[in-house]
CSV table of C-alpha atoms in Angstrom, one decimal:
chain,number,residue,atom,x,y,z
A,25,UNK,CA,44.4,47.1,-6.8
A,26,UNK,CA,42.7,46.1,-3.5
A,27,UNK,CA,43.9,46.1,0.1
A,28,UNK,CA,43.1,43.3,1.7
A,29,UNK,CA,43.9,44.7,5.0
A,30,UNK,CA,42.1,48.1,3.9
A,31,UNK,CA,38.6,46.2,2.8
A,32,UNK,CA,38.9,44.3,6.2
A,33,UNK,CA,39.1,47.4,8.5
A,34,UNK,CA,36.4,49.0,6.2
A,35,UNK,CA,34.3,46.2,7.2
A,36,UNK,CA,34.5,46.2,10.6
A,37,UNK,CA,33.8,50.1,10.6
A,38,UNK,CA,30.8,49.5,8.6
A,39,UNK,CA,29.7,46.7,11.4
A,40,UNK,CA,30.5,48.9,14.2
A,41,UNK,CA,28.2,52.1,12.6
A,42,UNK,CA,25.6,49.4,11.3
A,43,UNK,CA,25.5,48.1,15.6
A,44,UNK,CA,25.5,52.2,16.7
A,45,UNK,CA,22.6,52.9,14.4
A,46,UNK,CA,20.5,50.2,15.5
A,47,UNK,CA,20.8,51.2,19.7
A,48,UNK,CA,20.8,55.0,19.1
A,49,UNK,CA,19.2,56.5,19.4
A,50,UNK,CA,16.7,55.0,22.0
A,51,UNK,CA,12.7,55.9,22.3
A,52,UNK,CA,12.3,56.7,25.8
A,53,UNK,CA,10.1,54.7,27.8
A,54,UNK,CA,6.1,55.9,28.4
A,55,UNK,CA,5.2,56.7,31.6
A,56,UNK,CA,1.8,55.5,33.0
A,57,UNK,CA,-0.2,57.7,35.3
A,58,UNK,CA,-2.0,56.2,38.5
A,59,UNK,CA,-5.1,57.4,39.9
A,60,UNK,CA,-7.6,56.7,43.1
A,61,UNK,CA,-11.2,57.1,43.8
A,62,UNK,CA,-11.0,57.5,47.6
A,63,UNK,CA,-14.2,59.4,48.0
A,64,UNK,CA,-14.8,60.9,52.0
A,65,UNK,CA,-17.2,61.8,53.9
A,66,UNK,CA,-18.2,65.1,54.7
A,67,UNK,CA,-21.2,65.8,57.5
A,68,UNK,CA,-22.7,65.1,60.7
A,69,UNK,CA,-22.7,61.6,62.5
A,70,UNK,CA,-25.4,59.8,62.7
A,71,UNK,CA,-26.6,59.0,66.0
A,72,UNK,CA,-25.5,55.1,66.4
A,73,UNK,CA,-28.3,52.5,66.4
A,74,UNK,CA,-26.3,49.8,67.8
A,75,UNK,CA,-23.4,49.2,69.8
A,76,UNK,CA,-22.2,46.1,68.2
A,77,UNK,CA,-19.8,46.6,65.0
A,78,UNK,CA,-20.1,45.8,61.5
A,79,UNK,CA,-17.4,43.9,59.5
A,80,UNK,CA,-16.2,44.7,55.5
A,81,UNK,CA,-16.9,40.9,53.6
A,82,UNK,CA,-15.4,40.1,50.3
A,83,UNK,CA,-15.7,42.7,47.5
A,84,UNK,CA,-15.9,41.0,44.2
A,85,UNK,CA,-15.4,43.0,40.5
A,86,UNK,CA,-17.1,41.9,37.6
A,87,UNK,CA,-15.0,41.7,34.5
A,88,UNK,CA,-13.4,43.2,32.6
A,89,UNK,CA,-13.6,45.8,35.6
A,90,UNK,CA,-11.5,43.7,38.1
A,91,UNK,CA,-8.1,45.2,36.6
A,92,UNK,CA,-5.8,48.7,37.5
A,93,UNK,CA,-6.6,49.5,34.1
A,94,UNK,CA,-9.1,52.5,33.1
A,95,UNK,CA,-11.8,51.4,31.4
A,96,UNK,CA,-13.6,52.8,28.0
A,97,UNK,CA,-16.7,52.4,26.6
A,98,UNK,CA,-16.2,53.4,23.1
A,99,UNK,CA,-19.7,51.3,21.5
A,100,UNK,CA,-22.3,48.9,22.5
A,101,UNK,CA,-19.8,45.9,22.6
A,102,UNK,CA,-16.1,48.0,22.7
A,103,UNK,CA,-14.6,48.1,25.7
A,104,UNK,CA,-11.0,49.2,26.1
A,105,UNK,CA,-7.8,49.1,28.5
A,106,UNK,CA,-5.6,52.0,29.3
A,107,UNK,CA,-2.6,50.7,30.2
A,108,UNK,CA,-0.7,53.8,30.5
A,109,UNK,CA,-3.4,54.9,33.2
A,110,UNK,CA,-4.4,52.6,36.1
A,111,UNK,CA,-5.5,52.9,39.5
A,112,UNK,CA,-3.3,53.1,42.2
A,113,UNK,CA,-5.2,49.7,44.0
A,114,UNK,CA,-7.7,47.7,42.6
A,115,UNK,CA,-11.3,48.7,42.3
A,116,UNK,CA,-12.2,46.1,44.3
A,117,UNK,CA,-9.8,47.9,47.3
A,118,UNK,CA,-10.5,51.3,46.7
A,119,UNK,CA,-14.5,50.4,47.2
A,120,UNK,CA,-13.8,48.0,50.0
A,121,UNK,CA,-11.9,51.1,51.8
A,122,UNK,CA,-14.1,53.8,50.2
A,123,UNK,CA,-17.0,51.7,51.9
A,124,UNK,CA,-15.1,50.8,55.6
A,125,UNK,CA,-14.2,54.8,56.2
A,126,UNK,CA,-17.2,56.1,55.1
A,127,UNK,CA,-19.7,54.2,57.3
A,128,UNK,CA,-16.9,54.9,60.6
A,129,UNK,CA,-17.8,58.6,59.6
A,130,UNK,CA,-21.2,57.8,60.0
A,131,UNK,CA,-20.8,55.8,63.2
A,132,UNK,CA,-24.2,54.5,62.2
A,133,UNK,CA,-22.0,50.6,64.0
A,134,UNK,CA,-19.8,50.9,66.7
A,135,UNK,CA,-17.5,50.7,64.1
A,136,UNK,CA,-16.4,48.9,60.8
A,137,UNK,CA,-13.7,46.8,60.9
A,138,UNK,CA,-11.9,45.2,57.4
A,139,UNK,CA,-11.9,42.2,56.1
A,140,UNK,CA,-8.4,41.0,57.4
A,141,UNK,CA,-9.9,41.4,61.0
A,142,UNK,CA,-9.7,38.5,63.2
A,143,UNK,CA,-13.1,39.0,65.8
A,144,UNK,CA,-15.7,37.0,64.8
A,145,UNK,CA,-18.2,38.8,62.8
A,146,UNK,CA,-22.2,39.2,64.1
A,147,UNK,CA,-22.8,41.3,60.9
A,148,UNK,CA,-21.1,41.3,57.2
A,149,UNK,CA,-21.1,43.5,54.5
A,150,UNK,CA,-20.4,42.0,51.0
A,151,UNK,CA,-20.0,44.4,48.0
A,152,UNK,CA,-20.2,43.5,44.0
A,153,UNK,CA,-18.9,46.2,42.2
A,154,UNK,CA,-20.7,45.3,38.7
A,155,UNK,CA,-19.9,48.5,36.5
A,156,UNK,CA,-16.5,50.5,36.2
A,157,UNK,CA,-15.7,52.7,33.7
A,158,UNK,CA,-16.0,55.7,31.6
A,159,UNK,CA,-18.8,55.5,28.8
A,160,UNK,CA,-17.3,57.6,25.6
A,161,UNK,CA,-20.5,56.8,23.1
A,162,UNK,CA,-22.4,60.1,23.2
A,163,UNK,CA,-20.7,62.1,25.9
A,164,UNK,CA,-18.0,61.6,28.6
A,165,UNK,CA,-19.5,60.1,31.4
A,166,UNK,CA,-18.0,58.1,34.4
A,167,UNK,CA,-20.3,55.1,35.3
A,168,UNK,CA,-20.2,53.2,38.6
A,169,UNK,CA,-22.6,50.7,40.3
A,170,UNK,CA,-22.6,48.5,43.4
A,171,UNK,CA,-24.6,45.9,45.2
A,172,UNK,CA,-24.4,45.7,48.7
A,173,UNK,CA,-25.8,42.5,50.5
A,174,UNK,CA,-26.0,43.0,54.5
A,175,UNK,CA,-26.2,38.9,56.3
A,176,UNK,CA,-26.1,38.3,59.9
A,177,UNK,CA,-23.9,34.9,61.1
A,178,UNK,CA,-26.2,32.4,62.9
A,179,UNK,CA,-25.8,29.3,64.5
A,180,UNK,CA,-26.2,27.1,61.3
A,181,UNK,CA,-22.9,28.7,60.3
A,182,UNK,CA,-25.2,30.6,57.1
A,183,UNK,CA,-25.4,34.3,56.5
A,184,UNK,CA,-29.3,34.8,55.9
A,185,UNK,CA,-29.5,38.4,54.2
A,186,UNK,CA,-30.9,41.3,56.2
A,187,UNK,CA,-31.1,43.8,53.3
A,188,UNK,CA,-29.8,43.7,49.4
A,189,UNK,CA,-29.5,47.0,47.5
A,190,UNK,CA,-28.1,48.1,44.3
A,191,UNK,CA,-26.9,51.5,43.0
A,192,UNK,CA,-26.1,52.8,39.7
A,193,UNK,CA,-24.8,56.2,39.4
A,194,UNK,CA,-23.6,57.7,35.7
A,195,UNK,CA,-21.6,61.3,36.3
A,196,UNK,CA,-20.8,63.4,33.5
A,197,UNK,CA,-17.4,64.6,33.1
A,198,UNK,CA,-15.5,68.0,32.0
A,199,UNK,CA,-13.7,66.3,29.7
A,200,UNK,CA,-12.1,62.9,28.3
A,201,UNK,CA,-9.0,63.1,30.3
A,202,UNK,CA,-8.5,60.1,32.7
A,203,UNK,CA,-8.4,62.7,36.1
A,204,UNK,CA,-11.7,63.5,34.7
A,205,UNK,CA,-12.6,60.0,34.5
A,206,UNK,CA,-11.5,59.1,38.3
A,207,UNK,CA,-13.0,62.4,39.6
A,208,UNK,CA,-16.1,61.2,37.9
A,209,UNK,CA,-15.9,57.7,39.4
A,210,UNK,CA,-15.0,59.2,42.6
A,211,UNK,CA,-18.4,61.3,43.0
A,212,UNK,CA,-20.4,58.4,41.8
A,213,UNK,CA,-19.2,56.3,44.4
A,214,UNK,CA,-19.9,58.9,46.7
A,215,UNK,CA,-23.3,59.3,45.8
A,216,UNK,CA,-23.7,55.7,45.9
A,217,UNK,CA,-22.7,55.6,49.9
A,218,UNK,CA,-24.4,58.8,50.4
A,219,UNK,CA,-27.7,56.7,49.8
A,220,UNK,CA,-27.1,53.2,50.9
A,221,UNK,CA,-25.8,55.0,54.0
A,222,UNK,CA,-29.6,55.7,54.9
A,223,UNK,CA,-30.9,52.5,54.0
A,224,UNK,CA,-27.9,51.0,56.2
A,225,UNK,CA,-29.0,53.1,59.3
A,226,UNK,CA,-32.6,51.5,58.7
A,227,UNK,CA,-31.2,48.4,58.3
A,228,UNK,CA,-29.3,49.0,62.1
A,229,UNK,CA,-32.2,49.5,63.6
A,230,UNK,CA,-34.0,46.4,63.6
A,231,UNK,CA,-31.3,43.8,63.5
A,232,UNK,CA,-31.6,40.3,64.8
A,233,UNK,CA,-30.0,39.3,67.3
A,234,UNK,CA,-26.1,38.2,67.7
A,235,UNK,CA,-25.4,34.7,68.4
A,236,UNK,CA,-26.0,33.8,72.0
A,237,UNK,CA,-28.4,36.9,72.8
């Protein structure tokens, strides 16, 4: 014969065990990994051209580069996120503060000040980083390129462009880890400055004239 009071405390075990097998036990959380591409430069000073100073403009990221998320190029059309490793900043940051400390080491302006600077600028730099990412088709290659666009302010309140140059550097890596990848990215950035420093230091040379000189 049944026990009421027996099949109703059997119940409520059964409940209890059913609610302890669903939370235990748990799947611990992944962990994502940051990286930076702060590349720095090594070398002698060039001997300044000018003793006015050069200000960091907007840098702009194309998509779908503009994220924290590592980028793979895995076919002609198939691009993926890695959402598990990102950078520590933006790409648009890290190249806006890759670019500002490498030309101070090269003193090639009195200095370059950041975007978030309040003096009035004679001279901008504005950057479009266009390509981002690690290209996984044939072999493991980091893949980076820029466009700089150097404008002087004049009086019509327009920045007429002094020079425009573009860079595109492709870096194989060791391996497919993602520190390879932002190693990789790091040295192709630094190639990248390496260069357009020395077209910059032309450029320095023969500027025109600030407002009101």
């Amino acid at each position: 014969m049944n026990n009421p009071r027996f099949t109703k405390l059997a119940a409520v075990a059964l409940i209890a065990l059913a609610l302890s097998a669903c939370s235990l036990p748990k799947r611990p959380a992944l962990e994502t990994s940051s990286w930076m591409v702060a590349p720095e430069r090594s070398g002698t000073p060039y001997k300044p051209r000018t003793d006015l100073w050069l200000k960091m403009g907007p840098v702009t990221t194309t998509p779908p580069f503009d994220g924290k998320s590592l980028i793979y190029r895995l076919g002609d059309q198939r691009y993926e996120k890695d959402f598990y490793n990102v950078y520590s900043a933006l790409p648009n940051e890290m190249v806006s503060n890759a670019t500002r400390q490498w030309m101070n080491s090269a003193q090639i302006f009195s200095m370059t000040v950041g975007q978030g600077n309040g003096f009035f600028p004679y001279y901008i730099l504005q950057t479009s980083v266009e390509e981002f990412y690690g290209d996984y088709r044939v072999r493991p290659e980091a893949v980076v390129s820029v466009e700089f666009f150097l404008t002087a302010t004049d009086p019509q309140k327009r920045n007429p462009v002094i020079g425009k140059n573009r860079y595109t550097k492709r870096v194989p890596l060791k391996d497919n880890t993602p520190q390879a990848l932002a190693l990789g990215q790091q040295e192709a950035l630094a190639q990248i400055l390496m260069e357009y420093e020395v077209a910059l230091y032309k450029y320095a040379g023969n500027l025109p004239p600030p407002l009101g000189q």
